[in-house]
Short mmCIF file of C-alpha atoms in Angstrom, two decimals:
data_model
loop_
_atom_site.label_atom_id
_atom_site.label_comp_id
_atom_site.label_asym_id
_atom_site.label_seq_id
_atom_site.Cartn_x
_atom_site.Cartn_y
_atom_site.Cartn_z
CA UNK A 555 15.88 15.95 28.83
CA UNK A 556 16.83 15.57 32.71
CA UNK A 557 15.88 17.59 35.32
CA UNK A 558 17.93 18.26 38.06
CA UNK A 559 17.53 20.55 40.95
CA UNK A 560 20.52 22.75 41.40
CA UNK A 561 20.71 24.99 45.02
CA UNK A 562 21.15 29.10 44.32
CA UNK A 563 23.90 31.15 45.97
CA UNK A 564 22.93 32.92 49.15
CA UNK A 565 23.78 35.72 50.31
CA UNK A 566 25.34 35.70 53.90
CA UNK A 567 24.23 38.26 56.83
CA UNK A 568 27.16 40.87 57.28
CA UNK A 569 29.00 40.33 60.55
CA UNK A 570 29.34 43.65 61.80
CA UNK A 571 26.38 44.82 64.11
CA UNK A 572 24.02 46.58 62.30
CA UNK A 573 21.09 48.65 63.72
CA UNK A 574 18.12 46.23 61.57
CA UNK A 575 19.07 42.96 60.15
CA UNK A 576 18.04 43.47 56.06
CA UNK A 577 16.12 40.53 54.81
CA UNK A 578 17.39 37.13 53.73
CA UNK A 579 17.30 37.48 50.22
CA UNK A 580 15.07 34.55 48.38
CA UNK A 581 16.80 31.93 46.61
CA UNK A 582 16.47 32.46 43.02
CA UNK A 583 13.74 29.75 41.34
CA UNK A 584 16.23 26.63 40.22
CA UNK A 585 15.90 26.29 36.56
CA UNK A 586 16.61 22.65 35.31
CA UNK A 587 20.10 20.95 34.04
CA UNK A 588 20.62 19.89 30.76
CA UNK A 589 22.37 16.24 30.74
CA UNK A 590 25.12 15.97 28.55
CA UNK A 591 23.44 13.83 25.61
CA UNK A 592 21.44 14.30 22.36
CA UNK A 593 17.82 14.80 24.30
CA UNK A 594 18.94 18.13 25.15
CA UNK A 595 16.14 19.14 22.86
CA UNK A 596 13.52 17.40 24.96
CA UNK A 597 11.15 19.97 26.72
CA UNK A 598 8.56 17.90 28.02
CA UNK A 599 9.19 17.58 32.03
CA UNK A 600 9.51 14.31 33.69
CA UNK A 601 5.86 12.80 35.16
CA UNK A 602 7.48 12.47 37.80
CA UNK A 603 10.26 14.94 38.47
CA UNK A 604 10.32 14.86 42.20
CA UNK A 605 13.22 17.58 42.63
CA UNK A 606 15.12 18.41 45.45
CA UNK A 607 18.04 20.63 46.35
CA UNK A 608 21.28 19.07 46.59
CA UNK A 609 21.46 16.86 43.84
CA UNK A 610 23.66 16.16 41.36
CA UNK A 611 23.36 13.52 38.89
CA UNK A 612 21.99 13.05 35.19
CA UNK A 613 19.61 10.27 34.06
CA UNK A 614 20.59 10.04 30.24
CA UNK A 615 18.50 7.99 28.65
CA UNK A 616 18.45 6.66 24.94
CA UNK A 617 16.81 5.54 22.51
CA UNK A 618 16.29 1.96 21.29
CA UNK A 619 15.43 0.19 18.10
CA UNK A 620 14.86 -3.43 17.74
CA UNK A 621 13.86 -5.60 15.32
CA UNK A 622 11.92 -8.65 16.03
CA UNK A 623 10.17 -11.90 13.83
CA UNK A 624 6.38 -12.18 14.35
CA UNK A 625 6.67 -13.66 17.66
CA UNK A 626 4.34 -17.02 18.35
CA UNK A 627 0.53 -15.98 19.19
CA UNK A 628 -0.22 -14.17 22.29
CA UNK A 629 3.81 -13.55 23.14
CA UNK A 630 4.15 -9.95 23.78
CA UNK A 631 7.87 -7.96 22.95
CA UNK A 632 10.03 -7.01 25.92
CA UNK A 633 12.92 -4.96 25.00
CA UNK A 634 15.46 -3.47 28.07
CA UNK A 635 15.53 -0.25 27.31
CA UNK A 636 17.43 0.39 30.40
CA UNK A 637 20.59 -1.20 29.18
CA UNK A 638 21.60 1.74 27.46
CA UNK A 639 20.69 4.69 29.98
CA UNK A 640 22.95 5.94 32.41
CA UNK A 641 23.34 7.98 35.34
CA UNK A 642 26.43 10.15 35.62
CA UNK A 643 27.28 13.42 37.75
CA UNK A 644 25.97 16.60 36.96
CA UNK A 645 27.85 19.07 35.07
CA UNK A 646 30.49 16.30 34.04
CA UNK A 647 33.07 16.68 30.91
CA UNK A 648 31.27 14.51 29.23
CA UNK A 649 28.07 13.07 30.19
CA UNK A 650 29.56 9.38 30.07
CA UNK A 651 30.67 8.58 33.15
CA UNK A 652 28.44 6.20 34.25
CA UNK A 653 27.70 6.58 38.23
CA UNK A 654 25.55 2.91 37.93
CA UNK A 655 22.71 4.21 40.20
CA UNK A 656 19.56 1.49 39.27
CA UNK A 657 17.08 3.15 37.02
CA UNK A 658 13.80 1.96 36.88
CA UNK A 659 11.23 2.63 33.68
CA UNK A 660 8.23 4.72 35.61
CA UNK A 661 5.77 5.21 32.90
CA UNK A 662 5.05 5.41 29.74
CA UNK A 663 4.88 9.00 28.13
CA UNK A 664 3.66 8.15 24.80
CA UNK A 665 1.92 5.09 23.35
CA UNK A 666 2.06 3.28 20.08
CA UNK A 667 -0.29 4.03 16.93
CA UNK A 668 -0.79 0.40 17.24
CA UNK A 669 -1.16 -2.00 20.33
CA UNK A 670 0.15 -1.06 23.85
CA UNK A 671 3.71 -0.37 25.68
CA UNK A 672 3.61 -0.85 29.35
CA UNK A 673 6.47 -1.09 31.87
CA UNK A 674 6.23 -4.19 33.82
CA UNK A 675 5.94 -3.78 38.41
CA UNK A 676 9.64 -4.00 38.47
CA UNK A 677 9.97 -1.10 36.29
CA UNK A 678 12.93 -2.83 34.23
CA UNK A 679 11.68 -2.94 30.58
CA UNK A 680 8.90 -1.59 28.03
CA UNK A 681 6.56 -4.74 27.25
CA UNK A 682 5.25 -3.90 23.75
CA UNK A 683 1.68 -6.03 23.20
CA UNK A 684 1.05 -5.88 19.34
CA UNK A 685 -2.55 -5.45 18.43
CA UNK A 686 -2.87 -9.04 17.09
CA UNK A 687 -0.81 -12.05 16.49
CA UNK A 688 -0.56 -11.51 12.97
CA UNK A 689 0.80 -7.47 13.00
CA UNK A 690 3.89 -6.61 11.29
CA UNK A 691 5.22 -3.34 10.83
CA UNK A 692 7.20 -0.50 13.21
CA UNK A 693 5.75 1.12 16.11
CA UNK A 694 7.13 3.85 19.04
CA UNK A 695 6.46 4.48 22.34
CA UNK A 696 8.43 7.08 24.70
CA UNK A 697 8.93 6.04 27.58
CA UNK A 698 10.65 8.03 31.39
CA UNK A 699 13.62 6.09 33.27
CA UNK A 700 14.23 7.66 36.56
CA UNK A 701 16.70 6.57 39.73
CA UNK A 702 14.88 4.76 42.35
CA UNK A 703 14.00 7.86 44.47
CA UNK A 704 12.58 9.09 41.38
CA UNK A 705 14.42 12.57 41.91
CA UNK A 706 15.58 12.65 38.64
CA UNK A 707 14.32 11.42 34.82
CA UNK A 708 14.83 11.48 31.51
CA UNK A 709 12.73 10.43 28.50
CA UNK A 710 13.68 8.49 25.31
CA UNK A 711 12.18 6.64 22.49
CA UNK A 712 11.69 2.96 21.63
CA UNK A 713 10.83 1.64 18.32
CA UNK A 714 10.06 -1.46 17.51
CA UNK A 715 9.74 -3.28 14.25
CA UNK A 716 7.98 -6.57 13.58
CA UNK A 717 9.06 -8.39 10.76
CA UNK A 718 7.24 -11.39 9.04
CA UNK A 719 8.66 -14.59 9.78
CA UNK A 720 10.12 -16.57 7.03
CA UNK A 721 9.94 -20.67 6.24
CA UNK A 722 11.60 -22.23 4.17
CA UNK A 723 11.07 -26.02 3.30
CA UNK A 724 12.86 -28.76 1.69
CA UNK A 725 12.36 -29.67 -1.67
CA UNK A 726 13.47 -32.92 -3.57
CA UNK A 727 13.15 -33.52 -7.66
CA UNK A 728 14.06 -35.73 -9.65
CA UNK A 729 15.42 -35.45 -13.45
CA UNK A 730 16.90 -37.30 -16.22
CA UNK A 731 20.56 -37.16 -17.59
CA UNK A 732 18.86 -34.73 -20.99
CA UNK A 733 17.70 -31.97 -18.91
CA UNK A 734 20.68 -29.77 -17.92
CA UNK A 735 20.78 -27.41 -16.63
CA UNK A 736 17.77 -28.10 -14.39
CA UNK A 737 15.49 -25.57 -12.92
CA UNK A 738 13.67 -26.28 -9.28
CA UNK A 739 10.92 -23.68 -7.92
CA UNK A 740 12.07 -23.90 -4.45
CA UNK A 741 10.02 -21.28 -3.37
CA UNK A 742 6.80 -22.90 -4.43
CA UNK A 743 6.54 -24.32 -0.41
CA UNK A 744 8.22 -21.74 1.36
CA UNK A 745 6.06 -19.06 3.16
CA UNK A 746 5.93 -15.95 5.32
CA UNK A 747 3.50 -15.68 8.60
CA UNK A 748 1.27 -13.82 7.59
CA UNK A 749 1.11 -14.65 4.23
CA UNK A 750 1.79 -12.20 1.32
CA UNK A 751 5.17 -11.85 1.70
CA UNK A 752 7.38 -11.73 -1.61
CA UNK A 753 10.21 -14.38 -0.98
CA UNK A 754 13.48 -14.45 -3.08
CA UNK A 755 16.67 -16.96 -3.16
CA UNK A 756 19.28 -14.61 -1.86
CA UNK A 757 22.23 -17.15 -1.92
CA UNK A 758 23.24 -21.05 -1.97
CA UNK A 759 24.73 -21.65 1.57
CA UNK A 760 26.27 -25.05 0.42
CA UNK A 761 26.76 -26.21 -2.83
CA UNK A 762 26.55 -29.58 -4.14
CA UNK A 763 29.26 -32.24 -4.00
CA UNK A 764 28.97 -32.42 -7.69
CA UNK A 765 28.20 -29.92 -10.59
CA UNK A 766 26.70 -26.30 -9.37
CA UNK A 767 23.57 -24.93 -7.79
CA UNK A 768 23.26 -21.24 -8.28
CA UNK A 769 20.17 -18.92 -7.84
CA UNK A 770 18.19 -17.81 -11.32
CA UNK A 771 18.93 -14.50 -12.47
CA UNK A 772 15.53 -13.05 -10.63
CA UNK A 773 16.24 -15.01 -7.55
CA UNK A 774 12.95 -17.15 -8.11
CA UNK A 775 14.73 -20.72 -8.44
CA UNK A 776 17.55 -22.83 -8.25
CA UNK A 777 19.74 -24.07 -11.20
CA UNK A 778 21.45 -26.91 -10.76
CA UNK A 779 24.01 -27.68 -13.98
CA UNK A 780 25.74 -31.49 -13.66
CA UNK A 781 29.26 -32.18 -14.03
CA UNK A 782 29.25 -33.90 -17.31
CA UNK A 783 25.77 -34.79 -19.36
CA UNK A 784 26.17 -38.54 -18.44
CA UNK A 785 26.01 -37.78 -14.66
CA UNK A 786 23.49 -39.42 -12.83
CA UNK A 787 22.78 -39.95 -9.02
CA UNK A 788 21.96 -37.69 -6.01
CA UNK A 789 22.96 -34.02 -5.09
CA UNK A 790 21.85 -31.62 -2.61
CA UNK A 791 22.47 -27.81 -1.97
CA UNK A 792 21.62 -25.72 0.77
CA UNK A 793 19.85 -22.60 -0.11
CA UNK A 794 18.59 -18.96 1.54
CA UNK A 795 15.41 -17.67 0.89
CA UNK A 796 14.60 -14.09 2.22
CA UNK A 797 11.96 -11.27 2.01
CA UNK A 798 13.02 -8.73 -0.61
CA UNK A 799 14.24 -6.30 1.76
CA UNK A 800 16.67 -9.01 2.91
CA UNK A 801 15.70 -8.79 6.73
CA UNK A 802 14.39 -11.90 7.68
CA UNK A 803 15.81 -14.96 5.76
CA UNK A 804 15.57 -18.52 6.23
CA UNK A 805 17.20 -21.81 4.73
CA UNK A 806 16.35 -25.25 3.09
CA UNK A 807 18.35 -28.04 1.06
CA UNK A 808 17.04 -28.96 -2.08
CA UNK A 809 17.85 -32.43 -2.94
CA UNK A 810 18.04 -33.56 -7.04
CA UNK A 811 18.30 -37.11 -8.24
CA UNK A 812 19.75 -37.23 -11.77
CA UNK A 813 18.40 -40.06 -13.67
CA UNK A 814 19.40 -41.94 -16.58
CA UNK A 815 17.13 -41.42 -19.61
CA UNK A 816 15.36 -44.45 -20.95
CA UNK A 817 14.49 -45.05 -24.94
CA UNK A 818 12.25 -47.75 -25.50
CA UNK A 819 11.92 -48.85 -29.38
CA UNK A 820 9.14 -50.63 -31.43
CA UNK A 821 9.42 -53.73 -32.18
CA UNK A 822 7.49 -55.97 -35.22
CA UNK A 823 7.35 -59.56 -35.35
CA UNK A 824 6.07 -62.48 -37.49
CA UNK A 825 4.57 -66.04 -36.52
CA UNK A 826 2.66 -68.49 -37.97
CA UNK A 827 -0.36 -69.68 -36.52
CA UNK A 828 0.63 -72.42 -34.61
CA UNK A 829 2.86 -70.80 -32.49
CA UNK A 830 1.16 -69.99 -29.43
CA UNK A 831 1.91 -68.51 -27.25
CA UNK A 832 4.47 -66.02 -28.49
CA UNK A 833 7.47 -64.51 -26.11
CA UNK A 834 9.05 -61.16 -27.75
CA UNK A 835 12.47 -59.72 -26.54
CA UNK A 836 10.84 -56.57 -26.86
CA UNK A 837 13.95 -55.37 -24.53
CA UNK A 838 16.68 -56.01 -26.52
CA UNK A 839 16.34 -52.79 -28.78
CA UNK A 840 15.81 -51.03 -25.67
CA UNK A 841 18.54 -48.76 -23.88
CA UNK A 842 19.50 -46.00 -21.24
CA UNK A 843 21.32 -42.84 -21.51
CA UNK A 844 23.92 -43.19 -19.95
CA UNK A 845 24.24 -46.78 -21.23
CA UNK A 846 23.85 -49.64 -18.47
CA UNK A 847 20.79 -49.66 -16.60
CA UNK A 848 18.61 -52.28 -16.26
CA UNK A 849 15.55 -52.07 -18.10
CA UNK A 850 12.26 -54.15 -17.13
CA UNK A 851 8.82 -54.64 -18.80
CA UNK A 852 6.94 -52.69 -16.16
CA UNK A 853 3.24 -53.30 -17.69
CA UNK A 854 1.39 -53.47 -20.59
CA UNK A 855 -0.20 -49.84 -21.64
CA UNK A 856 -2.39 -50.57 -24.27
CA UNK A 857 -3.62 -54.26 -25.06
CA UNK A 858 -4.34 -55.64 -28.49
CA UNK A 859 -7.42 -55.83 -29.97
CA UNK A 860 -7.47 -59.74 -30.54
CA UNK A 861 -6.28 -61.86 -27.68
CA UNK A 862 -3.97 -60.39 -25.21
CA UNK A 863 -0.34 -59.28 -24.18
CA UNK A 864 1.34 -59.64 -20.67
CA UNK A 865 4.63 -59.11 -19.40
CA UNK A 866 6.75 -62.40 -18.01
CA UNK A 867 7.08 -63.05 -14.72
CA UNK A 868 10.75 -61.80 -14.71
CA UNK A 869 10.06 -58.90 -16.71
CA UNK A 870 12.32 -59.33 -20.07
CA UNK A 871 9.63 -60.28 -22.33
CA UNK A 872 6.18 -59.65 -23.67
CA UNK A 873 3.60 -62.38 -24.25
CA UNK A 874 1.44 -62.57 -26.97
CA UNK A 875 -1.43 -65.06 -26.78
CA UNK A 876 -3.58 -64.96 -30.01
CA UNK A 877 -7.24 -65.31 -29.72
CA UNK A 878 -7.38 -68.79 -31.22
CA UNK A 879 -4.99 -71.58 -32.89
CA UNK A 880 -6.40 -70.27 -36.27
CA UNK A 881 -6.11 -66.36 -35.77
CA UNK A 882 -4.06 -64.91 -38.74
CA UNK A 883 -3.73 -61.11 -39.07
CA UNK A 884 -1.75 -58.10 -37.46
CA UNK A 885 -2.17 -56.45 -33.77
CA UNK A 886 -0.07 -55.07 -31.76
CA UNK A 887 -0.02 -53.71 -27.98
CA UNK A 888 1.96 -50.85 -26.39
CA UNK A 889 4.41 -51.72 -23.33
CA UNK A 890 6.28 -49.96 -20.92
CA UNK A 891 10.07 -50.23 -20.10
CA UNK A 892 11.39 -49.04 -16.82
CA UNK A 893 14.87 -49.20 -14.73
CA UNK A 894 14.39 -51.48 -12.22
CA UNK A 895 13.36 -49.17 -9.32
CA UNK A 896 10.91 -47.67 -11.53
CA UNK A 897 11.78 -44.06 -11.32
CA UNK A 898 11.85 -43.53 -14.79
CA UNK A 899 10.07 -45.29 -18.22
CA UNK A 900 9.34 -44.81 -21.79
CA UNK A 901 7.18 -46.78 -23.94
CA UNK A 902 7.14 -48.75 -27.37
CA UNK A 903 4.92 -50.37 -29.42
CA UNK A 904 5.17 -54.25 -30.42
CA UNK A 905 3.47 -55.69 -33.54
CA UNK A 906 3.09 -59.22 -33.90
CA UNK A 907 1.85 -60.29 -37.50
CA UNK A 908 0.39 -63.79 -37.47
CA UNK A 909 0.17 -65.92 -41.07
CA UNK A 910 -0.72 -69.19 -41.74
CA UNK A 911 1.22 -72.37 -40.50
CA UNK A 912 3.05 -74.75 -43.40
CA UNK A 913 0.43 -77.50 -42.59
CA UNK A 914 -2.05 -74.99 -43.15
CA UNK A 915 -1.15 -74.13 -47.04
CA UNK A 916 -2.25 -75.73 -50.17
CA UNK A 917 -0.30 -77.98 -52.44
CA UNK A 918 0.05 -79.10 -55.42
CA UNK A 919 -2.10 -82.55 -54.77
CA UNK A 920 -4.30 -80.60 -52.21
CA UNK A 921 -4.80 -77.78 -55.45
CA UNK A 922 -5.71 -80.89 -57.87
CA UNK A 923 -8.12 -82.72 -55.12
CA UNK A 924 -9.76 -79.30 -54.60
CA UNK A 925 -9.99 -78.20 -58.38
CA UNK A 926 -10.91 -81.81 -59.11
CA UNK A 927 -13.67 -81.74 -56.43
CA UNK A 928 -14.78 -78.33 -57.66
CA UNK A 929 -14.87 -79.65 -61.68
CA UNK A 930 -17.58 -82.82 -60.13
CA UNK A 931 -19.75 -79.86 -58.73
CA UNK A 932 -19.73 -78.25 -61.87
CA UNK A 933 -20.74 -81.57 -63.56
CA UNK A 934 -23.31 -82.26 -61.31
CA UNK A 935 -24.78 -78.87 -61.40
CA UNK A 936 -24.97 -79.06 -65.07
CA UNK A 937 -26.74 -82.58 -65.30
CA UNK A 938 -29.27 -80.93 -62.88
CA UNK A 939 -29.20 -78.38 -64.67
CA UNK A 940 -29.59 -78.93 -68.42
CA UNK A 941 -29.80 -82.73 -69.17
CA UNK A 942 -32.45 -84.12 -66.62
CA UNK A 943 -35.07 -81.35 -67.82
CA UNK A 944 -33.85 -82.34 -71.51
CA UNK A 945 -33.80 -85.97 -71.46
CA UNK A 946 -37.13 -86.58 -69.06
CA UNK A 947 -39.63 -86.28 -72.23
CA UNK A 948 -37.86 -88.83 -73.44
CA UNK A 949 -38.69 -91.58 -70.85
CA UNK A 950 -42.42 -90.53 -70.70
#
């Protein structure tokens, strides 16, 4: 409410002569003026009300509400609360006609609940301190703007509200060509200060060049569909992410490489025993999705249990290298097939099955020498056997 000091009618001495002068009546006490705003209802006085006779103008001050992000550590909050107030002429129409007499804040009626409101020397603001650099939340503090002379005041109220501040950060994922429509927990990095802070993805800012990104139906991710289920390369999409009251928002692209998908079959192979070592094209039953792609033997997952596998130098083949130039039998080792930057793989299993070399097997003479050799042991064992110990009496 402003307080202005408005002079009472006197009464003038009468002019005709008059045996004893009567008093000069006292002027009544001046009661204050009501400004023409909505503090009418104010009734605490000015600290400083200074009144005099004579004058004739309205400080109308207002209140103020601002709304701030957690400012960095150890900034305090300024806010011009004289940029509103006025002074205009008393007993105006209206109130609003602003006179533009300097007003200067004086002091500080009432405090906050939390941290301090002061007025700076110059008198042209309320400096809010919070009570420490992590406080969010709304606080008030009245405070008095007066004209320079500080004849006459008003009082109004300034609240402030500190917000959490909100950061969002990029993401970048990568996917292959089957998985569509693709999911990406962009909020998993983003963060309030101070922490705590429930974040949501209010909106995508700007979309992708190709297929759609749209926010998940409880505005905890981004789905990104592709144009066509044989798409592949790189899209990005700019997204908001906010507190769930939607006051303090920030943004963040989210960048998604579509991949081809890569099938890598099993492959089974027979050799004899002399050839060594043994190159598969364990590639050739190997593809992409879409088709295309390079593929290269990246490295060998599993080995075999006799000798050992190795990719070639140029990465088409696998090597088998049996144990020795008379292994025969079955092993097998486990490979990996990439594209050729290596982003994505699959693996397969190769089975090399070695049996004996031509030279190796019998024949017909080779059965007859052998059977032939084996009948002369059987002779010989039975002349050891049975006709030495028969015939030896004989010959004593």
């Amino acid at each position: 409410m402003a307080y202005v000091e408005t002079p009472a009618p006197i009464t003038p001495f009468p002019t005709e002569p008059a045996l004893t002068p009567p008093p000069p009546t006292p002027p009544p006490t001046p009661s204050p003026t009501v400004g023409y705003n909505s503090k009418a209802s104010k009734s605490s006085p000015p600290s400083k009300s200074g009144k005099s006779c004579g004058e004739s103008r309205v400080v109308i001050a207002r209140d103020d509400e601002v709304s701030t992000i957690l400012p960095p550590a150890s900034d305090d909050i300024r806010v011009d609360v004289l940029d509103n107030d006025t002074t205009t002429p008393s007993g105006g129409p209206s109130g609003d006609e602003d006179t533009g007499e300097e007003l200067f804040v004086t002091s500080i009626i009432d405090g906050p609940s939390s941290g301090t409101c002061t007025t700076p020397d110059d008198g042209s603001a309320v400096v809010f301190a919070p009570p420490d650099e992590l406080f969010v939340g709304e606080v008030s503090c009245e405070y008095e703007a007066c004209t320079e002379d500080v004849l006459v005041c008003d009082t109004a109220v300034v609240t402030i509200t500190i917000l959490p501040d909100v950061v969002a950060v990029d993401d970048s994922v990568s996917a292959d060509s089957t998985a569509s429509p693709i999911e990406v927990d962009v909020l998993a990095n983003d963060f309030t200060t101070p922490p705590g802070e429930e974040l949501i993805v209010s909106s995508i800012v700007v979309g992708p060049t190709a297929g759609t990104c749209v926010p998940s139906g409880d505005g905890t991710m981004v789905v990104y569909t592709p144009p066509s289920s044989s798409f592949v390369g790189e899209v990005s999409c700019e997204y908001e992410a906010c507190t769930e009251d939607g006051l303090v928002c920030d943004t963040a692209v989210v960048t998604i490489t579509i991949l081809p998908d890569v099938v890598a079959v099993d492959d089974s192979v027979s050799a004899d025993s002399t050839a060594s070592p043994i190159e598969v094209d364990v590639l050739a039953n190997d593809f992409t999705t879409p088709p295309g792609e390079e593929l290269i033997v990246s490295s060998i997952v599993v080995g075999p249990e006799d000798g050992t596998c190795a990719p070639t130098a140029d990465g088409t083949m696998v090597v088998y290298t049996p144990p020795s130039s008379s292994f025969v039998g079955e092993v097998s080792c486990e490979y990996e097939a990439c594209t050729v930057d290596g982003l994505v793989c699959d693996t397969a299993v190769l089975t090399v099955t070695f049996t004996r070399s031509p030279s190796d097997r019998p024949t017909l003479v080779s059965l007859l020498s052998r059977a032939n050799r084996e009948f002369l042991c059987l002779c010989s064992f039975f002349q050891l056997t049975y006709l030495v110990p028969f015939l030896s009496p004989l010959y004593i």
